[in-house]
Amino acid sequence: MRDTLSIQADVSLQKLNTFGIDAKARAFLAVRSVDDLRAVVADEALCAMPRLVLGGGSNLLLTRDFPGLVLHMCMTGKSVSDEDDAAIYVTAAAGENWHDFVRWTIGNGWGGLENLSLIPGTVGAAPVQNIGAYGAELREYFHSLQAFDFHTGDVRTFNREDCRFAYRDSVFRQAEPGRFAILSVTFALPRQWRPNLAWPELAATLPDATDPALTPKAVSDAIIAIRQRKLPDPAQIGNAGSFFKNPTVTAAVFEKLKAAWPTMPGYAQPDGNWRIAAGWLIEQCGWKGKNVGDAGVCETQALVLVNRGLASGAEIISLSQRIQEDVKARFGLWLEPEPVFV
Ligand SMILES: Cc1cc2nc3c(=O)[nH]c(=O)nc-3n(C[C@H](O)[C@H](O)[C@H](O)COP(=O)(O)OP(=O)(O)OC[C@H]3O[C@@H](n4cnc5c(N)ncnc54)[C@H](O)[C@@H]3O)c2cc1C
C-alpha cells in the first residue's frame, strides 16, 4: 500500500508555516483525496507514527523537527451543495485557501463570511479554532463538516453541536492530536443578509446599515484595509497572527480591574463575562516592539509575536513565557497561547 503513496522523507517545513520556523518532517504526504488517508490507515508502520494534519501552517508553532508523518491537506474544490428558502449551502474542500473561498462567496453575491476576510490558512483548519475576527465567528454560518477519523477509518459528519464550538476552540482542538482530518466544510449563507458592524472600527469606516451601498463586498473590502494596516504580512515577517487569546473574566473581576486601570479595553460577552484585549495588557508591560534575539513583539500590534530572522520555536516560547509572567505579575491574568505548539 505504501508504494501507492508518495511519502517523502525529511521534508523542510520552513515554507509551510507562516512563522518561517526551520523544522523538518520525518515523513510527509500531500493529501489529495480521502483514499490517501485510507491508505495511511492501512499501512501499519505509517499509521503508528505521530501525525500532524497540516493546512496553511498559519496557526502553528513548530518547536522541533516533527518525528512522524505530516499530512498536508491539499484537496481543492468548492460548489453550491444545496439551497432552500432560507439559505444557500456552499461546500469547500479542506485545502482551499480560506480568503479565496470567502471572496468567491462574496463574488457570487452571498453574504455571511465577509467579517472573516483575509484570515490566512485553509478552509479545513477554519473550524478547528472556530476562527473569529471583527465581531464574527465561523460558527455563526457553519452548517456541517466531513472528517476522516483515524481511529475508525470512517468519514464522519459533524453538525454544529457535534463541533462544540467556543471562543477559538472546538472538539478538534480538544481531541487527541492527529485523530481527525477535516475533509470539507459546508456553510449556510442566508438569503436575507444582515451586516455585522458591531466592531466600532468597522462601523466607523462604513455607511449606515440601511444604505444600499453597504454590501458584503464593501464590508469585506473594509476588513481587508483594516487588517492590512494593522497586521504584519507573514510573507514579509514570520508570525502566526494573535499569539495569545484575549482573557475572559467575570463582570466582577472586570469591574475591579477597570477601577485600577480605567483605560483597560474590555468587550461584554453574551454570557455576562468580559473579554479583555490581550494586546493592551502586553503593551502596558512595555513589550510592544521589543526583541529577544530574533524573537520579537510586533511594533504595530503587541498581540503578534514575530520571527525577525532565524528564531527557533523554543525562542518564541521563551519570549512568550516572559510576557505571560509580566502580565500575570501586573494584572493577575494568565494569557493562553492561541497557536498550536507542535
Ligand atoms: C497574519 C495572521 C492573522 C491571523 N488572523 C486571525 C484571525 O483574525 N482570527 C483567527 O481566528 N485566526 C487568525 N489567524 C490564525 C490562522 O490564520 C487561523 O487559525 C487559520 O484557520 C489556520 O489555518 P491553517 O490552514 O493555516 O492551519 P494550520 O496552522 O495548518 O493548523 C492549525 C491547527 O489546525 C489543524 N488542522 C489544519 N488543517 C486541518 C484539517 N484539514 N483537519 C483537521 N485539523 C486540521 C492542525 O493540525 C493544527 O492543529 C491569523 C494568522 C496569521 C498568520
mmCIF file of C-alpha atoms and ligand atoms in Angstrom:
data_model
loop_
_atom_site.group_PDB
_atom_site.id
_atom_site.type_symbol
_atom_site.label_atom_id
_atom_site.label_comp_id
_atom_site.label_asym_id
_atom_site.label_seq_id
_atom_site.Cartn_x
_atom_site.Cartn_y
_atom_site.Cartn_z
ATOM 1 C CA MET A 1 0.000 0.000 0.000
ATOM 2 C CA ARG A 2 2.829 2.423 0.867
ATOM 3 C CA ASP A 3 4.151 2.190 -2.708
ATOM 4 C CA THR A 4 0.986 3.864 -3.937
ATOM 5 C CA LEU A 5 1.549 6.831 -1.653
ATOM 6 C CA SER A 6 4.205 9.442 -2.435
ATOM 7 C CA ILE A 7 5.688 9.634 1.034
ATOM 8 C CA GLN A 8 8.721 11.929 1.219
ATOM 9 C CA ALA A 9 11.361 11.745 3.946
ATOM 10 C CA ASP A 10 12.972 14.640 5.868
ATOM 11 C CA VAL A 11 10.948 17.417 4.284
ATOM 12 C CA SER A 12 11.617 21.012 5.324
ATOM 13 C CA LEU A 13 8.507 22.708 6.750
ATOM 14 C CA GLN A 14 10.017 26.185 6.685
ATOM 15 C CA LYS A 15 7.879 27.390 3.766
ATOM 16 C CA LEU A 16 4.804 25.577 5.134
ATOM 17 C CA ASN A 17 4.481 27.539 8.395
ATOM 18 C CA THR A 18 3.926 31.297 8.496
ATOM 19 C CA PHE A 19 6.347 31.744 11.418
ATOM 20 C CA GLY A 20 9.018 30.510 8.983
ATOM 21 C CA ILE A 21 10.464 28.151 11.598
ATOM 22 C CA ASP A 22 13.077 25.842 10.140
ATOM 23 C CA ALA A 23 11.915 22.350 11.149
ATOM 24 C CA LYS A 24 11.697 19.090 9.251
ATOM 25 C CA ALA A 25 9.063 16.346 8.946
ATOM 26 C CA ARG A 26 10.348 12.793 9.214
ATOM 27 C CA ALA A 27 7.685 11.725 6.697
ATOM 28 C CA PHE A 28 5.438 13.926 4.534
ATOM 29 C CA LEU A 29 2.424 13.292 2.342
ATOM 30 C CA ALA A 30 0.494 15.784 0.194
ATOM 31 C CA VAL A 31 -3.067 14.511 0.702
ATOM 32 C CA ARG A 32 -5.182 14.817 -2.446
ATOM 33 C CA SER A 33 -8.117 12.550 -1.606
ATOM 34 C CA VAL A 34 -9.686 10.605 1.247
ATOM 35 C CA ASP A 35 -8.225 7.458 -0.341
ATOM 36 C CA ASP A 36 -4.751 8.722 0.618
ATOM 37 C CA LEU A 37 -5.887 8.777 4.264
ATOM 38 C CA ARG A 38 -7.396 5.300 3.977
ATOM 39 C CA ALA A 39 -4.067 4.105 2.589
ATOM 40 C CA VAL A 40 -2.256 5.606 5.583
ATOM 41 C CA VAL A 41 -4.560 3.730 7.952
ATOM 42 C CA ALA A 42 -3.996 0.514 6.031
ATOM 43 C CA ASP A 43 -0.217 0.841 6.405
ATOM 44 C CA GLU A 44 0.744 -0.309 9.890
ATOM 45 C CA ALA A 45 4.089 1.497 10.022
ATOM 46 C CA LEU A 46 2.675 4.812 8.767
ATOM 47 C CA CYS A 47 -0.363 4.555 10.996
ATOM 48 C CA ALA A 48 1.802 4.015 14.088
ATOM 49 C CA MET A 49 3.702 7.277 13.552
ATOM 50 C CA PRO A 50 2.757 10.518 15.341
ATOM 51 C CA ARG A 51 0.576 12.539 12.910
ATOM 52 C CA LEU A 52 0.288 16.216 12.140
ATOM 53 C CA VAL A 53 -2.584 17.346 9.924
ATOM 54 C CA LEU A 54 -1.284 20.494 8.230
ATOM 55 C CA GLY A 55 -3.178 23.237 6.412
ATOM 56 C CA GLY A 56 -1.516 26.587 5.702
ATOM 57 C CA GLY A 57 0.655 26.439 8.837
ATOM 58 C CA SER A 58 -0.630 29.844 9.996
ATOM 59 C CA ASN A 59 -1.679 28.791 13.488
ATOM 60 C CA LEU A 60 1.244 26.583 14.417
ATOM 61 C CA LEU A 61 4.450 26.946 16.347
ATOM 62 C CA LEU A 62 6.941 24.240 15.384
ATOM 63 C CA THR A 63 9.131 23.602 18.404
ATOM 64 C CA ARG A 64 11.290 20.813 16.927
ATOM 65 C CA ASP A 65 11.639 18.516 13.915
ATOM 66 C CA PHE A 66 8.383 16.548 13.683
ATOM 67 C CA PRO A 67 9.204 12.894 14.427
ATOM 68 C CA GLY A 68 6.262 11.476 12.440
ATOM 69 C CA LEU A 69 4.004 11.870 9.413
ATOM 70 C CA VAL A 70 2.844 15.294 8.252
ATOM 71 C CA LEU A 71 -0.367 15.129 6.218
ATOM 72 C CA HIS A 72 -0.561 18.289 4.129
ATOM 73 C CA MET A 73 -4.233 18.762 3.229
ATOM 74 C CA CYS A 74 -4.259 19.700 -0.460
ATOM 75 C CA MET A 75 -7.772 18.742 -1.620
ATOM 76 C CA THR A 76 -9.478 21.514 -3.596
ATOM 77 C CA GLY A 77 -12.940 22.291 -4.949
ATOM 78 C CA LYS A 78 -15.909 24.420 -3.933
ATOM 79 C CA SER A 79 -19.542 24.386 -5.015
ATOM 80 C CA VAL A 80 -23.146 25.019 -4.046
ATOM 81 C CA SER A 81 -24.279 21.825 -2.364
ATOM 82 C CA ASP A 82 -27.918 22.762 -1.635
ATOM 83 C CA GLU A 83 -30.405 25.642 -1.419
ATOM 84 C CA ASP A 84 -33.660 26.325 0.370
ATOM 85 C CA ASP A 85 -35.831 29.347 1.131
ATOM 86 C CA ALA A 86 -33.532 30.463 3.935
ATOM 87 C CA ALA A 87 -30.003 29.805 2.695
ATOM 88 C CA ILE A 88 -27.513 28.798 0.040
ATOM 89 C CA TYR A 89 -25.332 25.889 1.210
ATOM 90 C CA VAL A 90 -21.748 26.076 -0.027
ATOM 91 C CA THR A 91 -19.154 23.377 0.471
ATOM 92 C CA ALA A 92 -15.398 23.712 0.093
ATOM 93 C CA ALA A 93 -12.640 21.128 0.312
ATOM 94 C CA ALA A 94 -10.138 21.314 3.174
ATOM 95 C CA GLY A 95 -7.199 22.539 1.114
ATOM 96 C CA GLU A 96 -8.978 25.562 -0.359
ATOM 97 C CA ASN A 97 -7.495 28.888 0.697
ATOM 98 C CA TRP A 98 -9.884 30.436 3.254
ATOM 99 C CA HIS A 99 -9.745 34.013 1.972
ATOM 100 C CA ASP A 100 -10.174 32.977 -1.677
ATOM 101 C CA PHE A 101 -13.205 30.952 -0.613
ATOM 102 C CA VAL A 102 -14.690 33.933 1.261
ATOM 103 C CA ARG A 103 -14.175 36.197 -1.753
ATOM 104 C CA TRP A 104 -15.727 33.546 -4.023
ATOM 105 C CA THR A 105 -18.895 33.514 -1.883
ATOM 106 C CA ILE A 106 -18.992 37.313 -1.910
ATOM 107 C CA GLY A 107 -18.373 37.417 -5.677
ATOM 108 C CA ASN A 108 -21.462 35.253 -6.080
ATOM 109 C CA GLY A 109 -23.494 37.683 -4.003
ATOM 110 C CA TRP A 110 -23.733 35.553 -0.859
ATOM 111 C CA GLY A 111 -23.010 37.376 2.386
ATOM 112 C CA GLY A 112 -22.138 35.974 5.809
ATOM 113 C CA LEU A 113 -18.395 35.328 5.860
ATOM 114 C CA GLU A 114 -17.189 38.863 4.998
ATOM 115 C CA ASN A 115 -16.013 39.774 8.534
ATOM 116 C CA LEU A 116 -13.629 36.799 8.324
ATOM 117 C CA SER A 117 -11.914 38.102 5.167
ATOM 118 C CA LEU A 118 -8.127 37.861 4.849
ATOM 119 C CA ILE A 119 -7.619 35.341 7.665
ATOM 120 C CA PRO A 120 -4.727 33.194 6.413
ATOM 121 C CA GLY A 121 -4.943 29.423 6.121
ATOM 122 C CA THR A 122 -7.226 26.779 4.714
ATOM 123 C CA VAL A 123 -10.933 26.011 4.840
ATOM 124 C CA GLY A 124 -10.230 22.699 6.602
ATOM 125 C CA ALA A 125 -8.474 24.363 9.543
ATOM 126 C CA ALA A 126 -11.029 27.163 9.958
ATOM 127 C CA PRO A 127 -13.412 25.167 12.219
ATOM 128 C CA VAL A 128 -10.526 23.839 14.352
ATOM 129 C CA GLN A 129 -10.273 27.054 16.340
ATOM 130 C CA ASN A 130 -13.638 28.471 15.221
ATOM 131 C CA ILE A 131 -11.825 31.369 13.565
ATOM 132 C CA GLY A 132 -13.067 34.778 14.528
ATOM 133 C CA ALA A 133 -12.436 38.423 13.792
ATOM 134 C CA TYR A 134 -14.164 41.809 13.927
ATOM 135 C CA GLY A 135 -17.139 40.662 15.972
ATOM 136 C CA ALA A 136 -17.837 37.468 13.971
ATOM 137 C CA GLU A 137 -17.034 33.795 14.348
ATOM 138 C CA LEU A 138 -17.092 30.912 11.904
ATOM 139 C CA ARG A 139 -19.753 29.042 13.904
ATOM 140 C CA GLU A 140 -22.419 31.626 13.010
ATOM 141 C CA TYR A 141 -22.742 30.436 9.393
ATOM 142 C CA PHE A 142 -21.295 26.945 9.826
ATOM 143 C CA HIS A 143 -23.590 24.119 8.751
ATOM 144 C CA SER A 144 -21.586 20.860 8.898
ATOM 145 C CA LEU A 145 -18.287 19.236 8.011
ATOM 146 C CA GLN A 146 -16.918 15.904 6.952
ATOM 147 C CA ALA A 147 -13.888 14.497 8.741
ATOM 148 C CA PHE A 148 -11.835 11.359 8.438
ATOM 149 C CA ASP A 149 -11.464 9.578 11.778
ATOM 150 C CA PHE A 150 -8.116 7.780 12.096
ATOM 151 C CA HIS A 151 -9.453 5.684 14.979
ATOM 152 C CA THR A 152 -12.138 4.028 12.876
ATOM 153 C CA GLY A 153 -11.061 4.714 9.285
ATOM 154 C CA ASP A 154 -14.535 6.198 8.626
ATOM 155 C CA VAL A 155 -15.692 9.547 7.296
ATOM 156 C CA ARG A 156 -17.966 11.232 9.853
ATOM 157 C CA THR A 157 -20.338 14.152 9.504
ATOM 158 C CA PHE A 158 -20.236 16.751 12.289
ATOM 159 C CA ASN A 159 -23.030 19.282 12.715
ATOM 160 C CA ARG A 160 -22.680 22.477 14.734
ATOM 161 C CA GLU A 161 -23.465 20.836 18.099
ATOM 162 C CA ASP A 162 -21.012 18.000 17.425
ATOM 163 C CA CYS A 163 -18.233 20.551 16.867
ATOM 164 C CA ARG A 164 -18.709 22.108 20.341
ATOM 165 C CA PHE A 165 -17.533 25.497 19.149
ATOM 166 C CA ALA A 166 -16.315 28.017 21.693
ATOM 167 C CA TYR A 167 -14.006 31.042 21.664
ATOM 168 C CA ARG A 168 -11.023 29.916 19.494
ATOM 169 C CA ASP A 169 -11.935 26.335 20.308
ATOM 170 C CA SER A 170 -13.783 23.248 19.069
ATOM 171 C CA VAL A 171 -13.895 19.498 19.579
ATOM 172 C CA PHE A 172 -10.997 19.249 17.088
ATOM 173 C CA ARG A 173 -8.660 21.206 19.369
ATOM 174 C CA GLN A 174 -9.675 19.089 22.336
ATOM 175 C CA ALA A 175 -9.330 15.737 20.540
ATOM 176 C CA GLU A 176 -6.127 13.719 20.575
ATOM 177 C CA PRO A 177 -3.775 15.484 18.075
ATOM 178 C CA GLY A 178 -3.999 13.917 14.615
ATOM 179 C CA ARG A 179 -7.199 11.972 15.281
ATOM 180 C CA PHE A 180 -9.358 13.812 12.729
ATOM 181 C CA ALA A 181 -8.622 15.199 9.290
ATOM 182 C CA ILE A 182 -11.341 17.590 8.187
ATOM 183 C CA LEU A 183 -12.090 16.907 4.522
ATOM 184 C CA SER A 184 -14.673 19.563 3.643
ATOM 185 C CA VAL A 185 -16.804 22.223 5.303
ATOM 186 C CA THR A 186 -20.340 23.397 4.458
ATOM 187 C CA PHE A 187 -21.698 26.845 5.289
ATOM 188 C CA ALA A 188 -25.312 28.027 5.258
ATOM 189 C CA LEU A 189 -25.247 31.549 3.821
ATOM 190 C CA PRO A 190 -28.502 33.419 4.469
ATOM 191 C CA ARG A 191 -30.628 34.744 1.606
ATOM 192 C CA GLN A 192 -31.526 37.681 3.882
ATOM 193 C CA TRP A 193 -28.095 39.156 4.555
ATOM 194 C CA ARG A 194 -27.613 41.418 7.562
ATOM 195 C CA PRO A 195 -24.286 43.227 8.013
ATOM 196 C CA ASN A 196 -22.437 42.737 11.287
ATOM 197 C CA LEU A 197 -20.968 46.138 12.132
ATOM 198 C CA ALA A 198 -20.694 45.530 15.861
ATOM 199 C CA TRP A 199 -16.953 46.234 15.764
ATOM 200 C CA PRO A 200 -16.642 50.021 16.279
ATOM 201 C CA GLU A 201 -13.618 50.421 13.983
ATOM 202 C CA LEU A 202 -15.596 48.767 11.183
ATOM 203 C CA ALA A 203 -18.758 50.791 11.704
ATOM 204 C CA ALA A 204 -16.668 53.979 11.651
ATOM 205 C CA THR A 205 -15.394 53.321 8.107
ATOM 206 C CA LEU A 206 -18.659 52.129 6.506
ATOM 207 C CA PRO A 207 -22.012 53.657 5.537
ATOM 208 C CA ASP A 208 -25.063 53.132 7.727
ATOM 209 C CA ALA A 209 -26.509 49.591 7.757
ATOM 210 C CA THR A 210 -29.605 50.808 5.872
ATOM 211 C CA ASP A 211 -27.582 52.310 2.983
ATOM 212 C CA PRO A 212 -27.829 50.177 -0.224
ATOM 213 C CA ALA A 213 -24.117 50.861 -0.806
ATOM 214 C CA LEU A 214 -23.443 48.561 2.130
ATOM 215 C CA THR A 215 -22.811 45.157 0.529
ATOM 216 C CA PRO A 216 -20.882 42.065 1.706
ATOM 217 C CA LYS A 217 -18.113 43.186 -0.663
ATOM 218 C CA ALA A 218 -17.966 46.668 0.902
ATOM 219 C CA VAL A 219 -17.650 45.102 4.361
ATOM 220 C CA SER A 220 -15.010 42.641 3.141
ATOM 221 C CA ASP A 221 -13.010 45.456 1.471
ATOM 222 C CA ALA A 222 -13.125 47.483 4.705
ATOM 223 C CA ILE A 223 -11.933 44.499 6.750
ATOM 224 C CA ILE A 224 -9.092 43.883 4.309
ATOM 225 C CA ALA A 225 -7.985 47.526 4.567
ATOM 226 C CA ILE A 226 -8.055 47.444 8.395
ATOM 227 C CA ARG A 227 -6.149 44.157 8.544
ATOM 228 C CA GLN A 228 -3.507 45.293 6.061
ATOM 229 C CA ARG A 229 -2.952 48.419 8.129
ATOM 230 C CA LYS A 230 -2.655 46.629 11.465
ATOM 231 C CA LEU A 231 -1.301 43.120 10.970
ATOM 232 C CA PRO A 232 2.152 42.142 9.728
ATOM 233 C CA ASP A 233 2.148 40.149 6.478
ATOM 234 C CA PRO A 234 3.721 36.703 7.056
ATOM 235 C CA ALA A 235 5.257 36.990 3.565
ATOM 236 C CA GLN A 236 7.334 39.899 4.944
ATOM 237 C CA ILE A 237 7.896 38.798 8.534
ATOM 238 C CA GLY A 238 7.180 35.424 10.154
ATOM 239 C CA ASN A 239 4.202 35.332 12.522
ATOM 240 C CA ALA A 240 1.042 33.379 13.353
ATOM 241 C CA GLY A 241 -1.330 36.282 13.960
ATOM 242 C CA SER A 242 -2.504 36.750 17.550
ATOM 243 C CA PHE A 243 -0.167 34.785 19.790
ATOM 244 C CA PHE A 244 -2.475 34.923 22.820
ATOM 245 C CA LYS A 245 -6.207 34.604 23.348
ATOM 246 C CA ASN A 246 -7.972 37.541 24.961
ATOM 247 C CA PRO A 247 -8.540 36.541 28.605
ATOM 248 C CA THR A 248 -12.171 36.180 29.702
ATOM 249 C CA VAL A 249 -13.161 37.300 33.213
ATOM 250 C CA THR A 250 -16.376 37.711 35.201
ATOM 251 C CA ALA A 251 -18.094 41.108 35.362
ATOM 252 C CA ALA A 252 -16.968 41.477 38.992
ATOM 253 C CA VAL A 253 -13.296 40.900 38.127
ATOM 254 C CA PHE A 254 -13.523 43.261 35.170
ATOM 255 C CA GLU A 255 -15.046 45.971 37.363
ATOM 256 C CA LYS A 256 -12.140 45.681 39.809
ATOM 257 C CA LEU A 257 -9.548 45.793 37.024
ATOM 258 C CA LYS A 258 -11.264 48.755 35.401
ATOM 259 C CA ALA A 259 -11.193 50.634 38.719
ATOM 260 C CA ALA A 260 -7.420 50.173 38.869
ATOM 261 C CA TRP A 261 -6.786 50.741 35.116
ATOM 262 C CA PRO A 262 -9.624 52.909 33.721
ATOM 263 C CA THR A 263 -8.402 52.701 30.100
ATOM 264 C CA MET A 264 -8.349 48.870 30.006
ATOM 265 C CA PRO A 265 -10.370 47.806 26.928
ATOM 266 C CA GLY A 266 -12.984 45.090 27.544
ATOM 267 C CA TYR A 267 -15.766 43.602 25.450
ATOM 268 C CA ALA A 268 -19.026 42.450 27.077
ATOM 269 C CA GLN A 269 -19.943 38.842 26.182
ATOM 270 C CA PRO A 270 -23.465 37.474 25.770
ATOM 271 C CA ASP A 271 -22.952 35.246 28.850
ATOM 272 C CA GLY A 272 -22.231 38.257 31.089
ATOM 273 C CA ASN A 273 -18.449 37.808 31.135
ATOM 274 C CA TRP A 274 -15.930 40.274 29.750
ATOM 275 C CA ARG A 275 -13.098 39.712 27.319
ATOM 276 C CA ILE A 276 -10.008 41.864 27.834
ATOM 277 C CA ALA A 277 -7.742 42.967 24.980
ATOM 278 C CA ALA A 278 -4.551 40.925 25.494
ATOM 279 C CA GLY A 279 -2.614 43.276 23.186
ATOM 280 C CA TRP A 280 -3.281 46.185 25.565
ATOM 281 C CA LEU A 281 -2.066 44.146 28.576
ATOM 282 C CA ILE A 282 1.161 43.278 26.742
ATOM 283 C CA GLU A 283 1.685 46.868 25.666
ATOM 284 C CA GLN A 284 1.232 48.108 29.256
ATOM 285 C CA CYS A 285 4.026 45.737 30.300
ATOM 286 C CA GLY A 286 6.326 47.501 27.840
ATOM 287 C CA TRP A 287 6.760 44.634 25.402
ATOM 288 C CA LYS A 288 5.492 46.268 22.205
ATOM 289 C CA GLY A 289 8.308 46.395 19.623
ATOM 290 C CA LYS A 290 10.799 44.599 21.925
ATOM 291 C CA ASN A 291 13.044 41.757 20.736
ATOM 292 C CA VAL A 292 14.849 38.923 22.472
ATOM 293 C CA GLY A 293 17.295 37.682 19.870
ATOM 294 C CA ASP A 294 15.328 37.072 16.660
ATOM 295 C CA ALA A 295 12.030 36.597 18.533
ATOM 296 C CA GLY A 296 10.085 39.823 18.843
ATOM 297 C CA VAL A 297 6.836 41.596 19.606
ATOM 298 C CA CYS A 298 5.316 43.387 16.619
ATOM 299 C CA GLU A 299 5.550 47.179 16.800
ATOM 300 C CA THR A 300 2.056 47.797 15.380
ATOM 301 C CA GLN A 301 0.146 45.069 17.281
ATOM 302 C CA ALA A 302 1.554 43.788 20.585
ATOM 303 C CA LEU A 303 -0.556 40.628 20.389
ATOM 304 C CA VAL A 304 1.543 39.361 17.481
ATOM 305 C CA LEU A 305 4.924 37.718 18.107
ATOM 306 C CA VAL A 306 7.291 37.723 15.146
ATOM 307 C CA ASN A 307 10.296 35.853 13.863
ATOM 308 C CA ARG A 308 12.768 38.543 12.823
ATOM 309 C CA GLY A 309 15.106 36.058 11.175
ATOM 310 C CA LEU A 310 16.288 32.763 12.498
ATOM 311 C CA ALA A 311 14.246 32.411 15.693
ATOM 312 C CA SER A 312 13.564 28.837 16.765
ATOM 313 C CA GLY A 313 10.245 27.674 18.188
ATOM 314 C CA ALA A 314 11.931 27.449 21.610
ATOM 315 C CA GLU A 315 12.996 31.126 21.417
ATOM 316 C CA ILE A 316 9.454 32.222 20.557
ATOM 317 C CA ILE A 317 8.126 30.183 23.506
ATOM 318 C CA SER A 318 10.712 31.646 25.843
ATOM 319 C CA LEU A 319 9.688 35.201 24.835
ATOM 320 C CA SER A 320 6.003 34.285 25.216
ATOM 321 C CA GLN A 321 6.662 32.967 28.755
ATOM 322 C CA ARG A 322 8.337 36.209 29.805
ATOM 323 C CA ILE A 323 5.294 38.111 28.523
ATOM 324 C CA GLN A 324 2.900 35.737 30.334
ATOM 325 C CA GLU A 325 4.796 36.204 33.611
ATOM 326 C CA ASP A 326 4.869 40.008 33.323
ATOM 327 C CA VAL A 327 1.143 40.203 32.539
ATOM 328 C CA LYS A 328 0.390 37.851 35.429
ATOM 329 C CA ALA A 329 2.520 39.896 37.858
ATOM 330 C CA ARG A 330 0.920 43.184 36.847
ATOM 331 C CA PHE A 331 -2.726 42.289 36.218
ATOM 332 C CA GLY A 332 -3.173 38.836 37.791
ATOM 333 C CA LEU A 333 -4.277 37.468 34.399
ATOM 334 C CA TRP A 334 -2.729 34.466 32.614
ATOM 335 C CA LEU A 335 -2.508 34.656 28.821
ATOM 336 C CA GLU A 336 -3.210 31.405 26.970
ATOM 337 C CA PRO A 337 -1.373 30.936 23.660
ATOM 338 C CA GLU A 338 -3.554 30.733 20.547
ATOM 339 C CA PRO A 339 -1.330 28.779 18.095
ATOM 340 C CA VAL A 340 -0.923 25.030 18.428
ATOM 341 C CA PHE A 341 2.555 24.043 19.696
ATOM 342 C CA VAL A 342 3.951 21.051 17.790
HETATM 343 C C1 LIG B 1 -1.317 37.301 9.960
HETATM 344 C C2 LIG B 1 -2.277 36.320 10.617
HETATM 345 C C3 LIG B 1 -3.538 36.760 11.003
HETATM 346 C C4 LIG B 1 -4.430 35.877 11.611
HETATM 347 N N1 LIG B 1 -5.652 36.343 11.978
HETATM 348 C C5 LIG B 1 -6.560 35.512 12.554
HETATM 349 C C6 LIG B 1 -7.849 35.993 12.933
HETATM 350 O O1 LIG B 1 -8.196 37.164 12.721
HETATM 351 N N2 LIG B 1 -8.701 35.126 13.515
HETATM 352 C C7 LIG B 1 -8.366 33.812 13.732
HETATM 353 O O2 LIG B 1 -9.214 33.072 14.261
HETATM 354 N N3 LIG B 1 -7.153 33.322 13.372
HETATM 355 C C8 LIG B 1 -6.250 34.142 12.787
HETATM 356 N N4 LIG B 1 -5.002 33.672 12.436
HETATM 357 C C9 LIG B 1 -4.662 32.262 12.703
HETATM 358 C C10 LIG B 1 -4.901 31.343 11.484
HETATM 359 O O3 LIG B 1 -4.966 32.069 10.293
HETATM 360 C C11 LIG B 1 -6.180 30.508 11.618
HETATM 361 O O4 LIG B 1 -6.201 29.794 12.828
HETATM 362 C C12 LIG B 1 -6.344 29.526 10.450
HETATM 363 O O5 LIG B 1 -7.626 28.920 10.489
HETATM 364 C C13 LIG B 1 -5.271 28.438 10.440
HETATM 365 O O6 LIG B 1 -5.386 27.754 9.207
HETATM 366 P P1 LIG B 1 -4.197 26.871 8.646
HETATM 367 O O7 LIG B 1 -4.722 26.161 7.433
HETATM 368 O O8 LIG B 1 -3.001 27.706 8.426
HETATM 369 O O9 LIG B 1 -3.999 25.843 9.839
HETATM 370 P P2 LIG B 1 -2.642 25.197 10.370
HETATM 371 O O10 LIG B 1 -1.822 26.253 11.010
HETATM 372 O O11 LIG B 1 -2.017 24.371 9.314
HETATM 373 O O12 LIG B 1 -3.204 24.231 11.515
HETATM 374 C C14 LIG B 1 -3.767 24.776 12.687
HETATM 375 C C15 LIG B 1 -4.366 23.598 13.508
HETATM 376 O O13 LIG B 1 -5.415 23.004 12.754
HETATM 377 C C16 LIG B 1 -5.131 21.635 12.470
HETATM 378 N N5 LIG B 1 -5.598 21.381 11.105
HETATM 379 C C17 LIG B 1 -5.223 22.046 9.981
HETATM 380 N N6 LIG B 1 -5.935 21.580 8.931
HETATM 381 C C18 LIG B 1 -6.742 20.601 9.386
HETATM 382 C C19 LIG B 1 -7.692 19.722 8.799
HETATM 383 N N7 LIG B 1 -7.982 19.774 7.495
HETATM 384 N N8 LIG B 1 -8.296 18.809 9.594
HETATM 385 C C20 LIG B 1 -8.051 18.733 10.926
HETATM 386 N N9 LIG B 1 -7.163 19.541 11.543
HETATM 387 C C21 LIG B 1 -6.520 20.458 10.781
HETATM 388 C C22 LIG B 1 -3.630 21.485 12.626
HETATM 389 O O14 LIG B 1 -3.276 20.159 12.961
HETATM 390 C C23 LIG B 1 -3.364 22.468 13.762
HETATM 391 O O15 LIG B 1 -3.714 21.867 14.988
HETATM 392 C C24 LIG B 1 -4.076 34.528 11.823
HETATM 393 C C25 LIG B 1 -2.808 34.079 11.406
HETATM 394 C C26 LIG B 1 -1.916 34.967 10.803
HETATM 395 C C27 LIG B 1 -0.582 34.474 10.343
#
